[in-house]
PDB file of C-alpha atoms in Angstrom:
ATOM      1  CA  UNK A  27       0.000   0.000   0.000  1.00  0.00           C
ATOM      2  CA  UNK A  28       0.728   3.636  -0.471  1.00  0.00           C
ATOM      3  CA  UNK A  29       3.389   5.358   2.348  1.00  0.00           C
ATOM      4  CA  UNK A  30       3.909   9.040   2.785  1.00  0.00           C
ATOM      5  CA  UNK A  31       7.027   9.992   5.081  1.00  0.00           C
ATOM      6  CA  UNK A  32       6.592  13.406   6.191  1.00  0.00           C
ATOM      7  CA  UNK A  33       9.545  15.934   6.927  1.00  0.00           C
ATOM      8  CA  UNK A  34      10.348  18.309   9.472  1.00  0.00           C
ATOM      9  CA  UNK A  35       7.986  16.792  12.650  1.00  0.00           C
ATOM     10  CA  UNK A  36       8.457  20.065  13.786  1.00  0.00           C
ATOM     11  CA  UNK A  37       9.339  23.330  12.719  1.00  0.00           C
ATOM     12  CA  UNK A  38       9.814  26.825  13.304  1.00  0.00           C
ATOM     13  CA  UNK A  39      10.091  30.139  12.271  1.00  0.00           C
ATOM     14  CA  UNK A  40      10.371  33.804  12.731  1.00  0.00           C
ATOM     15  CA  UNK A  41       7.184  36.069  11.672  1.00  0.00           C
ATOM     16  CA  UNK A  42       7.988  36.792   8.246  1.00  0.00           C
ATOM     17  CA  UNK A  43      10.202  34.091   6.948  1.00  0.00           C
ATOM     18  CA  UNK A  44       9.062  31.112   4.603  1.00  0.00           C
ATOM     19  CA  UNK A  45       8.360  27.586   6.052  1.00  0.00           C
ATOM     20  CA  UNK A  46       8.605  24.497   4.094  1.00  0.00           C
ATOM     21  CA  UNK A  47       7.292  21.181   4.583  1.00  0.00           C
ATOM     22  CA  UNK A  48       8.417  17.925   2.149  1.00  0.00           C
ATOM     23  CA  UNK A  49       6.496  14.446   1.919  1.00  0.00           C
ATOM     24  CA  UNK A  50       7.775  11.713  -0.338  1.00  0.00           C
ATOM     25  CA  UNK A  51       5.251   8.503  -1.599  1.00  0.00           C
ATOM     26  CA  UNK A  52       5.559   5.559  -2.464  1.00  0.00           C
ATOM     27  CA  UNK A  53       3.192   4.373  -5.166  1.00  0.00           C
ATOM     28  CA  UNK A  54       3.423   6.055  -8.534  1.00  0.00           C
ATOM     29  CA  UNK A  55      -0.277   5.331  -9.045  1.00  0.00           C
ATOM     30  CA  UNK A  56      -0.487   8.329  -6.613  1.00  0.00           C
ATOM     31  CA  UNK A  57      -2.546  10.913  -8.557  1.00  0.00           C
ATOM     32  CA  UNK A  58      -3.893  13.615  -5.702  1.00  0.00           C
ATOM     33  CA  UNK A  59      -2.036  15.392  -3.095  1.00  0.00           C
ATOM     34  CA  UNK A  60      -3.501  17.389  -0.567  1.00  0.00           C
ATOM     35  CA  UNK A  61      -2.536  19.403   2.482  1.00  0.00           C
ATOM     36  CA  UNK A  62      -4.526  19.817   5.161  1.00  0.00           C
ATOM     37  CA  UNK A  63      -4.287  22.549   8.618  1.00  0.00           C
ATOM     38  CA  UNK A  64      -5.125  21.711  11.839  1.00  0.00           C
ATOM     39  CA  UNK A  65      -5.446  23.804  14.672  1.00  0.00           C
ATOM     40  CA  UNK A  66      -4.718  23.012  17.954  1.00  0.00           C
ATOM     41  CA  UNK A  67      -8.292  21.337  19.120  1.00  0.00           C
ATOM     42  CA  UNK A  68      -9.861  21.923  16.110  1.00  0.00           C
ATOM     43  CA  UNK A  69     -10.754  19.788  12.649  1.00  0.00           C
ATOM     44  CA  UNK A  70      -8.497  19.235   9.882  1.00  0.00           C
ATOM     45  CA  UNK A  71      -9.240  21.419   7.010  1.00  0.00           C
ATOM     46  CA  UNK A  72      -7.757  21.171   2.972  1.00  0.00           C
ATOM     47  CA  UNK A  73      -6.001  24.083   2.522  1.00  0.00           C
ATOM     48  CA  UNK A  74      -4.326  23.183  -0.868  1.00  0.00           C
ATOM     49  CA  UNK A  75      -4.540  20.601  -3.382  1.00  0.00           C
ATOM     50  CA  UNK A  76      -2.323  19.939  -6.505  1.00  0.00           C
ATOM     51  CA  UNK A  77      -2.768  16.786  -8.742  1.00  0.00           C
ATOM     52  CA  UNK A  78      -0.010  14.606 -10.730  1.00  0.00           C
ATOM     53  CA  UNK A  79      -1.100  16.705 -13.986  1.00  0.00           C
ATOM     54  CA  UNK A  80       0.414  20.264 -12.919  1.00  0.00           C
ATOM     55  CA  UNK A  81       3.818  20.931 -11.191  1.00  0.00           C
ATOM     56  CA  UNK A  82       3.054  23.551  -9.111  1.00  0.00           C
ATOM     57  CA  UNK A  83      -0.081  25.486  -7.834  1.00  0.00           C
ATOM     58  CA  UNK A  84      -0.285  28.957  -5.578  1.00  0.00           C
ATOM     59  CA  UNK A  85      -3.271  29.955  -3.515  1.00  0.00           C
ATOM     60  CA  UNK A  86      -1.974  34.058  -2.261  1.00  0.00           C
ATOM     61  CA  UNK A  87       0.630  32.849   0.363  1.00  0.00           C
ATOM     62  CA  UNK A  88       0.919  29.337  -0.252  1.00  0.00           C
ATOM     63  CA  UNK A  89       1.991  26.900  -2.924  1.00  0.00           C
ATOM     64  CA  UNK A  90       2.805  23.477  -3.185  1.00  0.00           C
ATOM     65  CA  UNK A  91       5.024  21.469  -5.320  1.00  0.00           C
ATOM     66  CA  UNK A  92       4.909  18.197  -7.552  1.00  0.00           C
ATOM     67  CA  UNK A  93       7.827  15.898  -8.360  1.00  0.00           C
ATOM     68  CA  UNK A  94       6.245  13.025 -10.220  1.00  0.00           C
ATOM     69  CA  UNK A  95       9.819  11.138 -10.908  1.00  0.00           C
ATOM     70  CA  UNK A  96      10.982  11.469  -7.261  1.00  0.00           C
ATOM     71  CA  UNK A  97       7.972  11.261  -6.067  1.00  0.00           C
ATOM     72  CA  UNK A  98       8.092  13.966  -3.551  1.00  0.00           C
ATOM     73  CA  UNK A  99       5.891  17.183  -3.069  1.00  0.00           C
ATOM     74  CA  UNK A 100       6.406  20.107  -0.547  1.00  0.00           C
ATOM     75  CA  UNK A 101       4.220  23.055   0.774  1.00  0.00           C
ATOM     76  CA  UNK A 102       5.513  26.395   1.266  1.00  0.00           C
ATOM     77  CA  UNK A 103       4.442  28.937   3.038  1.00  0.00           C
ATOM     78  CA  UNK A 104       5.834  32.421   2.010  1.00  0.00           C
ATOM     79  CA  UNK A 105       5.399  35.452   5.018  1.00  0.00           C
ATOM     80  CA  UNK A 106       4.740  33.476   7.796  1.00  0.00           C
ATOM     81  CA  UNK A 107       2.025  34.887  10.258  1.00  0.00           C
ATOM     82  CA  UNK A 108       1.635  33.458  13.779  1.00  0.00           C
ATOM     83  CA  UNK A 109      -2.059  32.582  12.905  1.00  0.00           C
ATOM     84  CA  UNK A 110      -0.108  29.930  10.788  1.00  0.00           C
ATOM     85  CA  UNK A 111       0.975  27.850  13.641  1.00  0.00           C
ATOM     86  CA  UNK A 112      -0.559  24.517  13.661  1.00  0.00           C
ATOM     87  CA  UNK A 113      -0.175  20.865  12.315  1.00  0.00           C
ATOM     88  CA  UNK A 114      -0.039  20.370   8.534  1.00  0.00           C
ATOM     89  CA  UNK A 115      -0.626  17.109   7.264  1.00  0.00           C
ATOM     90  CA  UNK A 116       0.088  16.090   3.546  1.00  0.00           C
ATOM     91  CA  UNK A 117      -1.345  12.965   2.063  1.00  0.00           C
ATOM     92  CA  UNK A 118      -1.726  10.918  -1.404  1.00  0.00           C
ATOM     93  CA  UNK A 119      -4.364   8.738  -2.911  1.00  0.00           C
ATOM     94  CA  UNK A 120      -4.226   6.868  -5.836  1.00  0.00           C
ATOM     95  CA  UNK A 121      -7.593   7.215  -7.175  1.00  0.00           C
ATOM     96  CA  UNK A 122     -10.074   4.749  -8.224  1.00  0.00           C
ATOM     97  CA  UNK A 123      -9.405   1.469  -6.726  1.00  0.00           C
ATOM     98  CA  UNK A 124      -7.755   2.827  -3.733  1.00  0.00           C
ATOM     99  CA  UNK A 125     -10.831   5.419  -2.177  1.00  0.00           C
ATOM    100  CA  UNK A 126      -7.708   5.671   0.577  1.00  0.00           C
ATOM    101  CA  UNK A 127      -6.085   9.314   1.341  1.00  0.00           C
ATOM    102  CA  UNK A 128      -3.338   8.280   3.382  1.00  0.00           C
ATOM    103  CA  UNK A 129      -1.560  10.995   5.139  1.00  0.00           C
ATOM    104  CA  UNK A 130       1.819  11.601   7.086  1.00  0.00           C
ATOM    105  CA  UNK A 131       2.523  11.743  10.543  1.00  0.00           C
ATOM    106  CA  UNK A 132       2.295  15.984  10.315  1.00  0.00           C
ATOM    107  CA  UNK A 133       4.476  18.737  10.773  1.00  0.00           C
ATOM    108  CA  UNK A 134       4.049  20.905  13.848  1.00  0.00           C
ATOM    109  CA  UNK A 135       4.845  25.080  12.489  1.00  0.00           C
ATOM    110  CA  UNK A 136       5.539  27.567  14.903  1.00  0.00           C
ATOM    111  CA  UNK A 137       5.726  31.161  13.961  1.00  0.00           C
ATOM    112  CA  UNK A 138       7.354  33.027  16.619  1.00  0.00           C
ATOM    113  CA  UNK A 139       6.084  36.461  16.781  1.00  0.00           C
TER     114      UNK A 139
ATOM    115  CA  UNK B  12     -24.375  23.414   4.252  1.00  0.00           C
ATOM    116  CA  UNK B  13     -24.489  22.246   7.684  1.00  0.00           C
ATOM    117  CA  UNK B  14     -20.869  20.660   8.215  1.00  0.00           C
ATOM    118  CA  UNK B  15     -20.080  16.822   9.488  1.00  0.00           C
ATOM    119  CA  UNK B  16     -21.319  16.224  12.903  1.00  0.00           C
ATOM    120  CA  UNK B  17     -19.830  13.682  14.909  1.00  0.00           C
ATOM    121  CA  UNK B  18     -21.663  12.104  18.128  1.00  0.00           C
ATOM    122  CA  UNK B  19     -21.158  11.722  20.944  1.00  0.00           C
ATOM    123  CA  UNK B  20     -18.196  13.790  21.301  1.00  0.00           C
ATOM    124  CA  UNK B  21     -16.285  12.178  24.316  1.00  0.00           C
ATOM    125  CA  UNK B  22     -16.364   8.906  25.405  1.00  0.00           C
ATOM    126  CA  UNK B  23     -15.154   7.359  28.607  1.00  0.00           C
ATOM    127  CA  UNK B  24     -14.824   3.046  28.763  1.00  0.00           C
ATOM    128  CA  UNK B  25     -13.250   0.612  29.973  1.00  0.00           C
ATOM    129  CA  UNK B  26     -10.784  -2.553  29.084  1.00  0.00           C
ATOM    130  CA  UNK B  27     -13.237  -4.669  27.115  1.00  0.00           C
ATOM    131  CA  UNK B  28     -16.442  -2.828  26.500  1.00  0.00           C
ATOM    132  CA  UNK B  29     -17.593  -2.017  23.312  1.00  0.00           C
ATOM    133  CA  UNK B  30     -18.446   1.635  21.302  1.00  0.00           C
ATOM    134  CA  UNK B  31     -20.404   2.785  18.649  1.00  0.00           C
ATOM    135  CA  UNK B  32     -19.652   6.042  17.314  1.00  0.00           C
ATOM    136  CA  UNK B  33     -21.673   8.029  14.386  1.00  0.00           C
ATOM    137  CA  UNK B  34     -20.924  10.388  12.150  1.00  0.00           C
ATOM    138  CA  UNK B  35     -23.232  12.564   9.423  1.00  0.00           C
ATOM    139  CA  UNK B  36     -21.679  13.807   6.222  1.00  0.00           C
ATOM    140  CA  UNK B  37     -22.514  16.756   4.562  1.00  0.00           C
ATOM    141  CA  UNK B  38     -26.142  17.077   2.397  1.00  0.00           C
ATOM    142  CA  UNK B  39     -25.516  15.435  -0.524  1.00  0.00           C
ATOM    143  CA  UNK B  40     -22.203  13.603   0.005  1.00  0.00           C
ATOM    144  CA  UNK B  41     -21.953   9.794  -0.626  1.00  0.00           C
ATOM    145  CA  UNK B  42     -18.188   9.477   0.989  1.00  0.00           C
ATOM    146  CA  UNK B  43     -17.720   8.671   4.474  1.00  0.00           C
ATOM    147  CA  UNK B  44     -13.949   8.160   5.580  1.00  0.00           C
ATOM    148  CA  UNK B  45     -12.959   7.225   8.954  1.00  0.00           C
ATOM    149  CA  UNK B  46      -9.951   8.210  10.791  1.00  0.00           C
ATOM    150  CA  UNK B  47      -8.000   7.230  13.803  1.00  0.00           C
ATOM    151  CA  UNK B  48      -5.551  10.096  14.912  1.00  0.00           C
ATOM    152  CA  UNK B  49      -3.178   9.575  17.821  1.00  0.00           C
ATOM    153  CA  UNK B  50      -0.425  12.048  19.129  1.00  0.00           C
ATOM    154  CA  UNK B  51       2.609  11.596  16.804  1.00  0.00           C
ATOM    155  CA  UNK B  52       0.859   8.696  14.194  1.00  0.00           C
ATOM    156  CA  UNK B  53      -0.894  11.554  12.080  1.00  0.00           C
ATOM    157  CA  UNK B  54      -4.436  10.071  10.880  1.00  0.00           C
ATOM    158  CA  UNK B  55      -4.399   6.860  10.044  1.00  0.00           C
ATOM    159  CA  UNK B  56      -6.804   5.174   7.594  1.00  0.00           C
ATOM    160  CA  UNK B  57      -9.925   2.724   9.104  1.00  0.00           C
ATOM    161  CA  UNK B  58     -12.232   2.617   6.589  1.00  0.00           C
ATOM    162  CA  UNK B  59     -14.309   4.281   3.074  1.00  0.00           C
ATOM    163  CA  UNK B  60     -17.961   3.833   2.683  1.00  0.00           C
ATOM    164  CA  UNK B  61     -19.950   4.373  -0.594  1.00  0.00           C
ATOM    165  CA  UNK B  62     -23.538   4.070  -0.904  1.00  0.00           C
ATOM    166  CA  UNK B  63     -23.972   1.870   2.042  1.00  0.00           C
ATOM    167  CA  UNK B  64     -20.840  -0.207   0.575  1.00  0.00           C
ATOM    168  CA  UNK B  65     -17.257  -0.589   2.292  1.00  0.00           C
ATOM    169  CA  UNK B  66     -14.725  -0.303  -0.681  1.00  0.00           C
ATOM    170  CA  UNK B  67     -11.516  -0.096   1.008  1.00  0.00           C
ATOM    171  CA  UNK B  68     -10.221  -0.846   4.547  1.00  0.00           C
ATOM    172  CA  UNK B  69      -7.362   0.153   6.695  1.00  0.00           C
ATOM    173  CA  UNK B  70      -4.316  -1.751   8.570  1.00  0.00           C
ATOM    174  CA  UNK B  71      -7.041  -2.416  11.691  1.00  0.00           C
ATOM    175  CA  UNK B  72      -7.683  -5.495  13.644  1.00  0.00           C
ATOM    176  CA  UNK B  73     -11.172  -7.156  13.294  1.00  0.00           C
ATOM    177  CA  UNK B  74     -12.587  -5.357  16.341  1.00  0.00           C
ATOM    178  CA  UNK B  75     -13.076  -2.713  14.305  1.00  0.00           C
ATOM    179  CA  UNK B  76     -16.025  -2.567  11.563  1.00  0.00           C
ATOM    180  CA  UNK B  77     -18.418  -0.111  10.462  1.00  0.00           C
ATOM    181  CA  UNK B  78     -21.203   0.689   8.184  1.00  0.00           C
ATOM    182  CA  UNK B  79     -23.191   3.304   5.986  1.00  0.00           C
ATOM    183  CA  UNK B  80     -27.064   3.797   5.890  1.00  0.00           C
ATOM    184  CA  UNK B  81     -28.877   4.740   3.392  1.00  0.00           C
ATOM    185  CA  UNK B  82     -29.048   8.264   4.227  1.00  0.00           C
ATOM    186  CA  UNK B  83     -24.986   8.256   4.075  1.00  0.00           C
ATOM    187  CA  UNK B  84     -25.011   8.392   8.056  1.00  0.00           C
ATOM    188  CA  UNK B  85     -22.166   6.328   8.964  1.00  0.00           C
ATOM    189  CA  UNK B  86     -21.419   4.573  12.339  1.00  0.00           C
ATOM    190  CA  UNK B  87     -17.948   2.680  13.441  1.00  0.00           C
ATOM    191  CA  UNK B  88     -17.787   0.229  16.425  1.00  0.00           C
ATOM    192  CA  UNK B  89     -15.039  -1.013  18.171  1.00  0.00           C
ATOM    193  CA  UNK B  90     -15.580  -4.182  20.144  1.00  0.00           C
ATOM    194  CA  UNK B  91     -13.381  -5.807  22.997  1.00  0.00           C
ATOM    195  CA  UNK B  92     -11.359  -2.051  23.852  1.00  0.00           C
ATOM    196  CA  UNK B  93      -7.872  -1.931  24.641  1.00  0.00           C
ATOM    197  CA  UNK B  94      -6.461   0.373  26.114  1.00  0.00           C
ATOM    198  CA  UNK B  95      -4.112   1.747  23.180  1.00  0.00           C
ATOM    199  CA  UNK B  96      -7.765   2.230  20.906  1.00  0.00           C
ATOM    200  CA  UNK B  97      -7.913   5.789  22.806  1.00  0.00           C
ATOM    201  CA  UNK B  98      -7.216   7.877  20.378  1.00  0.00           C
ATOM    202  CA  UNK B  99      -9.383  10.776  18.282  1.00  0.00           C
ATOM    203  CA  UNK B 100     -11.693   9.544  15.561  1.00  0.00           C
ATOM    204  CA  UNK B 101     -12.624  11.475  13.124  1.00  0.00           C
ATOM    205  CA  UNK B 102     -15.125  10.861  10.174  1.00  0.00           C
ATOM    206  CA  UNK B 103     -14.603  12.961   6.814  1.00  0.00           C
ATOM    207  CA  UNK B 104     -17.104  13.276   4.060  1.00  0.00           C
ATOM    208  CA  UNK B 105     -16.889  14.007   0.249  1.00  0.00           C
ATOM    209  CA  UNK B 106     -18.996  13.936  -2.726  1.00  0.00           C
ATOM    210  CA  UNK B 107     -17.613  10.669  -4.360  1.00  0.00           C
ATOM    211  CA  UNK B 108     -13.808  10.011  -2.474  1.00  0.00           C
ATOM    212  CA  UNK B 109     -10.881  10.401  -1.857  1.00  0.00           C
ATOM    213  CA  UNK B 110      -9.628  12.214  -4.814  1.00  0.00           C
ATOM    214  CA  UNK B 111     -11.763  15.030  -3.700  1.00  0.00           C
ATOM    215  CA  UNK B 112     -11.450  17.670  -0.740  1.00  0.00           C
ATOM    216  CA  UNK B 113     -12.153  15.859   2.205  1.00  0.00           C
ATOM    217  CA  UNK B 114     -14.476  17.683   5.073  1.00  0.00           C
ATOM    218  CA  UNK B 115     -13.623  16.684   8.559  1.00  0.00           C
ATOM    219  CA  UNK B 116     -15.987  16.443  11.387  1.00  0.00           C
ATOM    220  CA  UNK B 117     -15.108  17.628  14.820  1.00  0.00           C
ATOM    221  CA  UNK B 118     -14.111  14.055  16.393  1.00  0.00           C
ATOM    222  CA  UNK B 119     -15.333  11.481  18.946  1.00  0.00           C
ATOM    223  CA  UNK B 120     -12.220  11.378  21.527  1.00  0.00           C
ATOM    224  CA  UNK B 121     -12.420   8.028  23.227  1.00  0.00           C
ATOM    225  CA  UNK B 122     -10.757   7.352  26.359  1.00  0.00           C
ATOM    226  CA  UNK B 123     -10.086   3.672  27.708  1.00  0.00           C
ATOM    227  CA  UNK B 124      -9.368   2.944  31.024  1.00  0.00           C
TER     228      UNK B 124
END
């Protein structure tokens, strides 16, 4: 089945700066990558979504990355605000056949003010 | 749209019992994922319903089944408890899979004792 390794656990940065976060996957059937936010006590939520057709897709201060032949995608988060801090959580699914998003174990951002 | 309700929100049992915990999707959605999320395993895949039909199924022991009504309700039930099955679940609902945004509910945390 499909794995997605998930890299830093934790990370953090000053107000301002850019954050990155990089997942890798293992099944090139993969087709649909999404990232999702959660706040602490709250419910995850998609906040971007890229699929194996495109390389690259922005939404204002975030974008994420496709790399079909390494099979690796990252998020990045450009001018970091403290309302960013949370747990991100990529994931992959491979479509029909699968109806499984399986995700990685999350990255914990801190923006420090 | 309302959102996806979960109920009952906490849960307190014991070594052994048995739980059955619901969720409702959004109007209109057919997808019903379920979700176990513990500190530091990220969520981790139970089950997919369909139109009252299980099509895929996690890396879970027996114990732990579930099913979809014809209204797209779903419930899960975990029989026998251990102690390490306290953990969040969470149920997340989409028009048609997992190749589509994913909407989270708020989460049934069970505690076992």
């Amino acid at each position: 089945g499909e794995n997605v390794e998930q890299h830093p656990s934790t990370l953090s940065v000053q107000e301002g700066d850019s954050a990155v976060i990089k997942c890798t996957y293992s099944d090139s059937a993969s087709n649909y990558f999404p990232w999702y936010k959660q706040e602490l006590g709250k419910r995850p939520q998609l906040i971007i979504d890229i699929r194996s057709n495109v390389g690259e897709k922005k939404d204002q201060r975030i974008a994420v990355t496709l790399n079909k032949t390494a099979k690796h995608f990252s998020l990045h988060i450009t001018e970091t605000q403290p309302e960013d801090s949370a747990v991100y959580f990529c994931a992959a699914s491979s479509g029909a056949g699968s109806y499984q998003l399986t995700f990685g174990k999350g990255t914990k951002l801190s923006v420090i003010p | 749209k309302a959102g996806v309700t979960q109920t009952p929100r906490y849960l307190i049992k014991t070594r052994g019992q048995q739980v059955t915990l619901s969720c409702s999707p959004i109007s209109g959605h057919r997808s019903v994922s379920w979700y176990q999320q513990t500190p530091g395993q990220g969520l981790q895949f139970l089950f997919e319903y369909f139109s009252e039909t299980q099509r895929n199924k996690g890396n879970f022991p027996g114990r732990f089944s579930g099913r979809q009504f014809s209204n797209s309700r779903s419930e899960m039930n975990v029989s026998t408890l251990e102690l390490g099955d306290s953990a969040l679940y969470l149920c997340a609902s989409s028009l048609a899979g997992s190749q589509e945004t994913q909407y989270f509910g708020p989460g049934t945390r069970l505690l076992v004792l």
